[in-house]
Amino acid sequence: MAATCCNLTHASPFLNHQLFYFQRYHLVSKRSKCNTSMEKVLHRRFQVQRRDHHYIHVRYAGGAELSSSSSSSIEKNVGEEIQEDISMETLIWRAIKLPIYSVALVPLTVGSAAAYLQTGIFSAKCYFVLLASSILVITWLNLSNDVYDFDTGVDKNKKESVVNLVGSRTGIFIVAYLCLALGFVGLTWAAVEAGNIRSVLFLTCAIFCGYIYQCPPFRLSYQGLGEPLCFAAFGPFATAAFYLVQGSASVTNHFPLSGTVLSASVLVGFTTSLILFCSHFHQVDGDEEVGKLSPLVRLGTERGAEVVKAAVLSLYALLVAFGLSKALPLTCIFLCALTLPIGNLVIKFVQDNHKDKDKIFMAKYFCVRLHALFGAALAFGLVLARMVNSKLLLQ
């Protein structure tokens, strides 16, 4: 009898969970009859908790001991049942990763703005050809990443994986490399039209960084080298390449790289790498299981949160340093400083939620906001500096 009472005491967390979901379900039902999706989720959770409580009660009534493996198995089953409640629309949205395509937009916009600062000319035709081609390359990057993660087993439980959603590994593989081919043709055409072959070399290096990041036989992301490769690809290589294409389309003579575009490309690479770093937080267990040594597998989420804080602070420290050295105009410093609240939000969110796998999933999207807003401020600052300089010359 004493042993049974003791065992039931250990089972109390499951009773508390059952009572919690029962109260939540009926509370939502009373408050909002129209919120049917929330009712379904809570009702499903309540059913799962009631089933597992019944199982525990039967086991303890017979005097059976609940091992840690049995407990973790029950919790895992509960988690899997709850995951089934994610709607197909949500899974498709996650698979498309639309906000992530800002990594194609920001380097192009900043590079074009830096070229405008130098020449005072902007080619809309060139810009949109480069944008469409860049989006195709990013599509290849996302789709091929899902294919190769499917091969290694990293995405076996990832419902929003495109391969898992479509059910055809070969089909996604073919579409991915078709996007790469079309994207590279578009980028090369724009560079040839502008008469700048150097930009083709820069763009090839950027794509090669993406290839060795995830594709066999390299798969350097499994060695924790994804962030340096991401920094190089989207920062100095891509941003400088777009600068060269836009600048060469505007002038007939040799168009050199400037300290301004190199400084701007470092900041762009910094914010892009931060997105990739924060995307690992909710995948630590899965990465560790298949031997993927991402930075957060090596560091742990607590130290990883400190790295995020240091990275955001370093971003703004670099911004000030580039301003003081006159590598970037003061308009860029002022406008980019306005994004400080978003940077602070990223730090606070990661520090508060790095242990919560459900909430920390959103960390990369907060980083996308920082990346997009910081990039927009940087580009607008470069354009504004050209406008101010032109007015001063006219006076």
Coordinates of N, CA and C in Angstrom, one line a residue, residues 246-370:
Q246 N 26.0 46.1 -61.0 CA 25.3 47.3 -61.1 C 26.2 48.5 -61.4
G247 N 27.4 48.5 -60.9 CA 28.3 49.6 -61.2 C 28.8 49.5 -62.6
S248 N 29.1 48.3 -63.1 CA 29.6 48.2 -64.4 C 28.5 48.5 -65.5
A249 N 27.3 48.2 -65.1 CA 26.2 48.5 -66.0 C 26.0 50.0 -66.2
S250 N 26.6 50.8 -65.2 CA 26.4 52.3 -65.2 C 27.6 53.0 -65.8
V251 N 28.8 52.4 -65.8 CA 29.9 53.1 -66.3 C 30.6 52.2 -67.4
T252 N 31.4 52.8 -68.2 CA 32.1 52.1 -69.3 C 33.5 51.7 -69.0
N253 N 34.1 52.4 -68.0 CA 35.5 52.1 -67.7 C 35.5 51.0 -66.5
H254 N 36.7 50.7 -66.1 CA 36.9 49.7 -65.0 C 36.3 50.2 -63.7
F255 N 35.4 49.3 -63.1 CA 34.7 49.7 -61.9 C 35.4 49.0 -60.7
P256 N 36.0 49.7 -59.8 CA 36.8 49.1 -58.7 C 35.9 48.8 -57.5
L257 N 36.3 47.9 -56.7 CA 35.7 47.7 -55.4 C 36.1 48.8 -54.5
S258 N 35.2 49.2 -53.6 CA 35.4 50.3 -52.6 C 35.4 49.8 -51.2
G259 N 36.0 50.6 -50.3 CA 35.9 50.3 -48.9 C 34.5 50.3 -48.4
T260 N 33.7 51.1 -49.0 CA 32.3 51.2 -48.5 C 31.5 49.9 -48.7
V261 N 31.6 49.3 -50.0 CA 30.9 48.1 -50.2 C 31.5 46.9 -49.4
L262 N 32.8 46.9 -49.2 CA 33.4 45.8 -48.4 C 32.9 45.9 -47.0
S263 N 32.8 47.1 -46.4 CA 32.3 47.3 -45.1 C 30.9 46.9 -45.0
A264 N 30.1 47.3 -45.9 CA 28.6 47.0 -45.9 C 28.4 45.5 -46.1
S265 N 29.3 44.8 -46.9 CA 29.2 43.4 -47.1 C 29.5 42.6 -45.8
V266 N 30.4 43.1 -45.0 CA 30.7 42.4 -43.7 C 29.5 42.5 -42.8
L267 N 28.8 43.6 -42.8 CA 27.5 43.7 -41.9 C 26.4 42.8 -42.5
V268 N 26.3 42.7 -43.8 CA 25.3 41.8 -44.4 C 25.6 40.4 -44.1
G269 N 26.9 40.0 -44.2 CA 27.3 38.6 -43.9 C 27.0 38.3 -42.4
F270 N 27.2 39.3 -41.5 CA 27.0 39.1 -40.1 C 25.6 38.7 -39.8
T271 N 24.6 39.5 -40.3 CA 23.2 39.3 -40.0 C 22.7 38.0 -40.6
T272 N 23.2 37.7 -41.8 CA 22.8 36.4 -42.5 C 23.2 35.2 -41.7
S273 N 24.5 35.2 -41.2 CA 25.0 34.1 -40.4 C 24.2 34.0 -39.1
L274 N 23.8 35.1 -38.5 CA 23.0 35.0 -37.3 C 21.7 34.2 -37.5
I275 N 21.1 34.4 -38.7 CA 19.8 33.6 -39.0 C 20.1 32.1 -39.0
L276 N 21.2 31.7 -39.6 CA 21.6 30.3 -39.6 C 21.9 29.8 -38.3
F277 N 22.6 30.6 -37.5 CA 23.0 30.1 -36.1 C 21.8 29.9 -35.3
C278 N 20.8 30.8 -35.3 CA 19.6 30.7 -34.5 C 18.6 29.6 -35.0
S279 N 18.8 29.1 -36.3 CA 17.9 28.1 -36.8 C 18.3 26.7 -36.2
H280 N 19.5 26.6 -35.5 CA 19.9 25.4 -34.9 C 19.3 25.1 -33.5
F281 N 18.8 26.1 -32.8 CA 18.4 26.0 -31.4 C 17.4 24.9 -31.2
H282 N 16.3 24.8 -32.1 CA 15.3 23.8 -31.9 C 15.6 22.4 -32.5
Q283 N 16.8 22.3 -33.1 CA 17.2 21.0 -33.7 C 18.4 20.4 -33.1
V284 N 18.8 20.8 -31.9 CA 20.0 20.3 -31.2 C 19.9 18.8 -31.0
D285 N 18.8 18.3 -30.5 CA 18.7 16.8 -30.3 C 18.8 16.0 -31.5
G286 N 18.1 16.5 -32.6 CA 18.1 15.8 -33.9 C 19.5 15.8 -34.5
D287 N 20.1 16.9 -34.4 CA 21.5 17.1 -35.0 C 22.5 16.2 -34.3
E288 N 22.4 16.1 -33.0 CA 23.3 15.3 -32.2 C 23.1 13.8 -32.4
E289 N 21.8 13.5 -32.7 CA 21.5 12.0 -32.9 C 22.1 11.5 -34.1
V290 N 22.3 12.3 -35.2 CA 22.8 11.9 -36.5 C 24.3 12.3 -36.6
G291 N 24.9 12.9 -35.6 CA 26.3 13.3 -35.6 C 26.6 14.6 -36.3
K292 N 25.5 15.5 -36.5 CA 25.8 16.8 -37.1 C 26.3 17.7 -36.0
L293 N 27.5 18.1 -36.1 CA 28.1 18.9 -35.0 C 27.9 20.4 -35.3
S294 N 26.7 20.8 -35.2 CA 26.4 22.3 -35.4 C 27.0 23.0 -34.2
P295 N 27.1 24.3 -34.3 CA 27.7 25.1 -33.2 C 27.0 24.9 -31.9
L296 N 25.6 24.8 -32.0 CA 24.8 24.6 -30.7 C 24.9 23.2 -30.2
V297 N 25.3 22.2 -31.0 CA 25.6 20.9 -30.4 C 26.9 20.9 -29.6
R298 N 27.8 21.7 -30.1 CA 29.1 21.8 -29.5 C 29.0 22.7 -28.2
L299 N 28.2 23.8 -28.3 CA 28.2 24.8 -27.2 C 27.1 24.5 -26.2
G300 N 26.0 24.0 -26.7 CA 24.8 24.0 -25.8 C 24.0 25.2 -26.0
T301 N 22.7 25.2 -25.7 CA 21.8 26.3 -25.9 C 22.1 27.5 -25.0
E302 N 22.5 27.2 -23.8 CA 22.8 28.4 -22.9 C 24.0 29.2 -23.3
R303 N 25.1 28.6 -23.7 CA 26.2 29.3 -24.2 C 25.9 29.9 -25.6
G304 N 25.1 29.1 -26.3 CA 24.7 29.7 -27.6 C 23.9 31.0 -27.5
A305 N 23.1 31.1 -26.5 CA 22.4 32.3 -26.2 C 23.3 33.5 -26.0
E306 N 24.4 33.2 -25.3 CA 25.4 34.2 -25.0 C 26.2 34.6 -26.3
V307 N 26.3 33.6 -27.2 CA 27.0 33.9 -28.5 C 26.1 34.9 -29.3
V308 N 24.8 34.6 -29.3 CA 23.8 35.5 -30.0 C 23.9 36.9 -29.5
K309 N 24.0 37.1 -28.1 CA 24.1 38.4 -27.5 C 25.4 39.1 -28.0
A310 N 26.5 38.3 -28.0 CA 27.8 38.9 -28.4 C 27.8 39.3 -29.9
A311 N 27.1 38.5 -30.7 CA 27.1 38.7 -32.1 C 26.3 40.0 -32.4
V312 N 25.2 40.2 -31.8 CA 24.4 41.4 -32.0 C 25.1 42.6 -31.6
L313 N 25.7 42.5 -30.4 CA 26.5 43.7 -29.9 C 27.7 44.0 -30.8
S314 N 28.3 42.9 -31.4 CA 29.4 43.1 -32.3 C 29.0 43.8 -33.6
L315 N 27.8 43.4 -34.0 CA 27.2 44.0 -35.2 C 27.1 45.5 -35.1
Y316 N 26.6 46.0 -34.0 CA 26.5 47.5 -33.8 C 27.8 48.1 -33.5
A317 N 28.7 47.4 -32.9 CA 30.1 47.9 -32.7 C 30.8 48.1 -34.0
L318 N 30.7 47.1 -34.9 CA 31.3 47.2 -36.2 C 30.7 48.4 -37.0
L319 N 29.4 48.6 -36.8 CA 28.7 49.7 -37.5 C 29.3 51.0 -37.1
V320 N 29.5 51.2 -35.8 CA 30.1 52.5 -35.3 C 31.5 52.6 -35.8
A321 N 32.3 51.5 -35.7 CA 33.7 51.5 -36.2 C 33.8 51.9 -37.6
F322 N 32.9 51.4 -38.5 CA 33.0 51.7 -39.9 C 32.5 53.2 -40.1
G323 N 31.7 53.7 -39.3 CA 31.3 55.1 -39.4 C 32.4 56.0 -39.0
L324 N 33.1 55.7 -37.9 CA 34.2 56.5 -37.4 C 35.4 56.5 -38.4
S325 N 35.6 55.4 -39.0 CA 36.7 55.3 -40.0 C 36.2 55.9 -41.4
K326 N 35.0 56.4 -41.5 CA 34.4 56.9 -42.7 C 34.3 55.9 -43.9
A327 N 34.3 54.6 -43.5 CA 34.1 53.6 -44.5 C 32.6 53.6 -44.9
L328 N 31.8 53.9 -44.0 CA 30.3 54.1 -44.3 C 29.9 55.5 -44.0
P329 N 29.0 56.1 -44.7 CA 28.5 57.4 -44.5 C 27.7 57.5 -43.2
L330 N 27.6 58.7 -42.6 CA 26.9 58.9 -41.3 C 25.4 58.6 -41.4
T331 N 24.9 58.7 -42.6 CA 23.5 58.4 -42.8 C 23.2 56.9 -42.5
C332 N 24.1 56.1 -42.9 CA 24.0 54.6 -42.6 C 24.0 54.3 -41.2
I333 N 25.0 55.0 -40.5 CA 25.1 54.8 -39.0 C 23.8 55.2 -38.3
F334 N 23.3 56.3 -38.7 CA 22.1 56.8 -38.0 C 20.9 55.9 -38.3
L335 N 20.6 55.6 -39.5 CA 19.5 54.7 -39.8 C 19.6 53.3 -39.3
C336 N 20.8 52.7 -39.4 CA 21.0 51.4 -38.8 C 20.8 51.4 -37.3
A337 N 21.2 52.5 -36.7 CA 21.1 52.5 -35.2 C 19.6 52.5 -34.8
L338 N 18.7 52.8 -35.7 CA 17.3 52.8 -35.4 C 16.8 51.3 -35.2
T339 N 17.6 50.4 -35.7 CA 17.1 49.0 -35.6 C 17.6 48.3 -34.3
L340 N 18.2 49.1 -33.4 CA 18.6 48.6 -32.1 C 17.5 47.9 -31.3
P341 N 16.3 48.4 -31.3 CA 15.2 47.7 -30.6 C 15.0 46.2 -31.1
I342 N 15.2 46.0 -32.4 CA 15.0 44.7 -33.0 C 16.2 43.8 -32.5
G343 N 17.4 44.4 -32.5 CA 18.5 43.6 -32.0 C 18.4 43.2 -30.6
N344 N 17.9 44.1 -29.8 CA 17.6 43.8 -28.3 C 16.5 42.8 -28.2
L345 N 15.5 42.8 -29.1 CA 14.5 41.8 -29.0 C 15.0 40.4 -29.3
V346 N 15.9 40.3 -30.3 CA 16.6 39.0 -30.6 C 17.3 38.5 -29.4
I347 N 18.1 39.3 -28.8 CA 18.9 38.9 -27.6 C 18.0 38.4 -26.5
K348 N 16.9 39.2 -26.2 CA 16.0 38.9 -25.1 C 15.3 37.6 -25.3
F349 N 14.8 37.5 -26.6 CA 14.0 36.3 -26.9 C 14.8 35.0 -26.8
V350 N 16.0 35.0 -27.3 CA 16.8 33.8 -27.3 C 17.2 33.5 -25.8
Q351 N 17.6 34.5 -25.0 CA 18.0 34.2 -23.7 C 16.8 33.7 -22.8
D352 N 15.6 34.2 -23.1 CA 14.4 33.8 -22.3 C 13.9 32.4 -22.7
N353 N 14.1 32.0 -24.0 CA 13.5 30.8 -24.5 C 14.4 29.7 -25.1
H354 N 15.7 29.8 -24.9 CA 16.6 28.9 -25.5 C 16.4 27.5 -25.1
K355 N 15.8 27.2 -23.9 CA 15.5 25.9 -23.5 C 14.1 25.3 -23.9
D356 N 13.3 26.2 -24.4 CA 12.0 25.8 -24.9 C 12.0 25.5 -26.4
K357 N 11.9 24.3 -26.8 CA 12.1 23.9 -28.2 C 10.9 24.4 -29.1
D358 N 9.8 24.6 -28.5 CA 8.6 25.1 -29.2 C 8.7 26.6 -29.5
K359 N 9.1 27.3 -28.5 CA 9.2 28.8 -28.7 C 10.4 29.2 -29.4
I360 N 11.6 28.6 -29.2 CA 12.8 29.0 -29.8 C 12.8 28.8 -31.3
F361 N 11.9 28.0 -31.8 CA 11.7 27.9 -33.2 C 11.6 29.2 -33.9
M362 N 11.0 30.2 -33.2 CA 10.8 31.5 -33.8 C 12.0 32.4 -33.8
A363 N 13.1 32.0 -33.2 CA 14.3 32.8 -33.1 C 14.8 33.2 -34.4
K364 N 14.8 32.3 -35.4 CA 15.4 32.6 -36.7 C 14.6 33.6 -37.4
Y365 N 13.3 33.6 -37.1 CA 12.4 34.6 -37.8 C 12.6 36.0 -37.2
F366 N 12.9 36.1 -35.9 CA 13.3 37.4 -35.3 C 14.6 37.9 -35.9
C367 N 15.5 36.9 -36.2 CA 16.8 37.3 -36.8 C 16.5 37.7 -38.3
V368 N 15.5 37.1 -39.0 CA 15.2 37.6 -40.3 C 14.7 39.0 -40.3
R369 N 13.9 39.4 -39.3 CA 13.5 40.7 -39.2 C 14.6 41.7 -39.0
L370 N 15.6 41.3 -38.1 CA 16.7 42.2 -37.9 C 17.5 42.3 -39.2

